mmCIF file of C-alpha atoms in Angstrom:
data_model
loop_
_atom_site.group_PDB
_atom_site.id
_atom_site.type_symbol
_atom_site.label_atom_id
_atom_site.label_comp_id
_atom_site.label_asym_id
_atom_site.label_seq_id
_atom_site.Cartn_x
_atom_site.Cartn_y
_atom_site.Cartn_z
ATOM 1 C CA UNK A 1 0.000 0.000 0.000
ATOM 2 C CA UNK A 2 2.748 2.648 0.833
ATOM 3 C CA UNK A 3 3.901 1.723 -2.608
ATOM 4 C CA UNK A 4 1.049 3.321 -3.795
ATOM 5 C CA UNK A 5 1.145 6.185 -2.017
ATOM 6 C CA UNK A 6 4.522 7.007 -3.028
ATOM 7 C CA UNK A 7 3.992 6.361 -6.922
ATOM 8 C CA UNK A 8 0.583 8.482 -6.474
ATOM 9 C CA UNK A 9 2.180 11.518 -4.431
ATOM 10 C CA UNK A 10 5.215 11.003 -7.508
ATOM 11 C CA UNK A 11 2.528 11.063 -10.268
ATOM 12 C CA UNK A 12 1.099 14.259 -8.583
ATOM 13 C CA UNK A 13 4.021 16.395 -8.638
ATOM 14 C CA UNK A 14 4.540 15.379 -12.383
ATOM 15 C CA UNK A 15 1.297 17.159 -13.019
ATOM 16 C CA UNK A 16 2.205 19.906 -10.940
ATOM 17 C CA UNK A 17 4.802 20.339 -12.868
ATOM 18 C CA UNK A 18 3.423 19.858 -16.232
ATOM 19 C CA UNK A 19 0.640 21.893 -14.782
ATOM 20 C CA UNK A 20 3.412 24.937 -14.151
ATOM 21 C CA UNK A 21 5.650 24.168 -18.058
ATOM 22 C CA UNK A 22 2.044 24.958 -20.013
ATOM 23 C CA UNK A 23 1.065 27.605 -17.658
ATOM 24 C CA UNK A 24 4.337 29.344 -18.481
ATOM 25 C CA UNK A 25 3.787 28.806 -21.954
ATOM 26 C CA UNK A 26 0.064 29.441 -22.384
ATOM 27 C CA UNK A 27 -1.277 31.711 -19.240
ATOM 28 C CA UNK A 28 -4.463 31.691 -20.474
ATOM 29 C CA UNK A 29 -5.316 28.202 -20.920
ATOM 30 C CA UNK A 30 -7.622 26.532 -18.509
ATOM 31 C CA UNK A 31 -6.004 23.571 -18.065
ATOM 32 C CA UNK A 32 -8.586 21.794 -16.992
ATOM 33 C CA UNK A 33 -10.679 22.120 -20.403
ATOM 34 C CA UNK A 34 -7.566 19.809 -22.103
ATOM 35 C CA UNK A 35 -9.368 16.224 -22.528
ATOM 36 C CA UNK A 36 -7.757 13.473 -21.074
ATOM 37 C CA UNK A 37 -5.728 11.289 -23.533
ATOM 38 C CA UNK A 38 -7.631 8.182 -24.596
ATOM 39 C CA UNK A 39 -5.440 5.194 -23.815
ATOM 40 C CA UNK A 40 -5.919 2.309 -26.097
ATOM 41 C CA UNK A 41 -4.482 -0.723 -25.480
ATOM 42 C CA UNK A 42 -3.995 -3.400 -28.737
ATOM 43 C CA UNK A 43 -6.076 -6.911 -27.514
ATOM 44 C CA UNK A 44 -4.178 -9.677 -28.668
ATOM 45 C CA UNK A 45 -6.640 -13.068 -29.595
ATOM 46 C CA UNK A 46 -3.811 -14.616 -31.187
ATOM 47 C CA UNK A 47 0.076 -14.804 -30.615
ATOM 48 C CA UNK A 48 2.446 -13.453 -33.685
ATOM 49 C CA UNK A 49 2.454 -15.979 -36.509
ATOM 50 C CA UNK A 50 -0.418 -18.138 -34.292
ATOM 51 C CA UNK A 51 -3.235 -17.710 -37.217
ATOM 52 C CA UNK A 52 -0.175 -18.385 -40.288
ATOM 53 C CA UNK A 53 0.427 -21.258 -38.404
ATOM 54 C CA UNK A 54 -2.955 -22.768 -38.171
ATOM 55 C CA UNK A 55 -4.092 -21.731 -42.090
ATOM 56 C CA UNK A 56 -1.051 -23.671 -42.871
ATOM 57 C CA UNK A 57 -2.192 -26.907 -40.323
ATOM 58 C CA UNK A 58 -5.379 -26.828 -41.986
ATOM 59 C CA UNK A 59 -4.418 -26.536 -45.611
ATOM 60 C CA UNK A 60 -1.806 -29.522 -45.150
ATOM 61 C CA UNK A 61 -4.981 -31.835 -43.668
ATOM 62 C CA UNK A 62 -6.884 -30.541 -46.358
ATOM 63 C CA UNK A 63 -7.201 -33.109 -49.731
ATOM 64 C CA UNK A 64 -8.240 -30.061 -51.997
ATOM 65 C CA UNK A 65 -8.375 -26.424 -52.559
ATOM 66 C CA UNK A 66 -10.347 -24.611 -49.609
ATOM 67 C CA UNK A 67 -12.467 -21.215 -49.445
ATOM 68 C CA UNK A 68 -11.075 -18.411 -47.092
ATOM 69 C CA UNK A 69 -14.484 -18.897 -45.152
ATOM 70 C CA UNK A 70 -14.004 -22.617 -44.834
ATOM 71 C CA UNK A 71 -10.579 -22.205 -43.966
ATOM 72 C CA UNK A 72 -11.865 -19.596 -41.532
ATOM 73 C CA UNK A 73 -14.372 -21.828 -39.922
ATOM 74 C CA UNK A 74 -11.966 -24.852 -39.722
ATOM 75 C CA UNK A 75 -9.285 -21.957 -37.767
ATOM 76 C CA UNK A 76 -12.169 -21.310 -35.390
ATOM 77 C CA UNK A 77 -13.336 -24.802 -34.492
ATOM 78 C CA UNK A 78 -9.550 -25.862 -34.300
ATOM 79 C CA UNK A 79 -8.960 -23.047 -31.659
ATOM 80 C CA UNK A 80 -12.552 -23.631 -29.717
ATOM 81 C CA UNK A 81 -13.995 -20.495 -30.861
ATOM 82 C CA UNK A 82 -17.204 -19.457 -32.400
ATOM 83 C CA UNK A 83 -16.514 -18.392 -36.394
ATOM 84 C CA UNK A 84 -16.166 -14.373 -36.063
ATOM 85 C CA UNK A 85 -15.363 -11.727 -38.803
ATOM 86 C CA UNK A 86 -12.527 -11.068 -36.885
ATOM 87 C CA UNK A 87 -11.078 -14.653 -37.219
ATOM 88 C CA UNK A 88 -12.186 -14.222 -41.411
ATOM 89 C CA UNK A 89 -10.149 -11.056 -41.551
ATOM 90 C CA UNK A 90 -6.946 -12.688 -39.975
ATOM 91 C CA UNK A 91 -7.134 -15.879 -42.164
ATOM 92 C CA UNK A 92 -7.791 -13.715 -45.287
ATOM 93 C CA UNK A 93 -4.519 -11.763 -44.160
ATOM 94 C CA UNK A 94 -2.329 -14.628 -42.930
ATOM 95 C CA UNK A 95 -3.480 -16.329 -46.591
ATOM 96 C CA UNK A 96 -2.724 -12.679 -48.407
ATOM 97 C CA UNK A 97 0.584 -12.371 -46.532
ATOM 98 C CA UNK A 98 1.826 -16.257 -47.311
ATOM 99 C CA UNK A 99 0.217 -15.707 -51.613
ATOM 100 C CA UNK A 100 2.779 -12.895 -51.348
ATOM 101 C CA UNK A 101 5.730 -15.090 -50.195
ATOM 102 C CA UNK A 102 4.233 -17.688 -52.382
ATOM 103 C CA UNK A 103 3.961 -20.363 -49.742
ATOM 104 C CA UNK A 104 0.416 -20.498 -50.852
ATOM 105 C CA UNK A 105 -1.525 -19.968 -54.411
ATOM 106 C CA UNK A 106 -5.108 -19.410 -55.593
ATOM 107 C CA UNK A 107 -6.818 -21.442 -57.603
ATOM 108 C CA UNK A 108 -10.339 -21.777 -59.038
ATOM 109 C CA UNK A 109 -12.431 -22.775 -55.829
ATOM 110 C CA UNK A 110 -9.729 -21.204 -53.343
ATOM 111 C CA UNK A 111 -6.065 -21.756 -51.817
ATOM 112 C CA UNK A 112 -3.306 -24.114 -51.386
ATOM 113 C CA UNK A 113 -0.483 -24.544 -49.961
ATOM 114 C CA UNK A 114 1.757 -24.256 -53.036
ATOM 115 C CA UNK A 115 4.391 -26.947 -52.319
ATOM 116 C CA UNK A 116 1.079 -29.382 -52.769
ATOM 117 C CA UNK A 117 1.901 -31.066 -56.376
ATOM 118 C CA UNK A 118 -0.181 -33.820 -55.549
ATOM 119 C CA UNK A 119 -3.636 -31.512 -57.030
#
């Protein structure tokens, strides 16, 4: 708890003196009318290279070319969760991303993995 304290009384002078730099710069601002900067934090759902690694898992079970929703669905069941645009947006990337490396191609009907010669 005294922890706290101290990084709260430390924060407080910070503003007092941030408080003092803009009134030296602009007397005539109120201060208090400056909104409060919005914080956003990024939510990770998946760990870096997670999603590549499961389009790829599910085009090597697959025995021919898939759809970006199927592959999408098959992501989601695979990981436990409910099929989400979100989840359709970060196949259609990981799948974008590995067409540009050309670990992957299109074809009529969808994608796959483009070391496949068996199709």
């Amino acid at each position: 708890m005294n922890m706290l304290a101290d990084e709260h009384a430390g924060l407080s002078d910070e503003l007092a003196a941030l408080d003092r730099v803009l009134a030296s710069f602009a007397p005539d601002m109120d201060i208090e009318a400056i909104p409060p900067l919005r914080v956003v934090g990024r939510v990770t759902w998946a760990a870096k290279g997670e999603i590549t690694r499961a389009v790829f898992a599910v085009l090597r079970k697959a025995n021919e070319s898939m759809t970006t929703d199927a592959i999408a669905q098959r992501v989601a069941e695979d990981r436990g969760e409910a099929m989400s645009p979100r989840i359709r947006k970060s196949v259609y990337k990981a799948l974008d991303q590995a067409r540009q490396r050309g670990s992957v191609v299109t074809i009529v009907g969808g994608w796959r993995n483009a070391n496949d010669t068996s199709r």
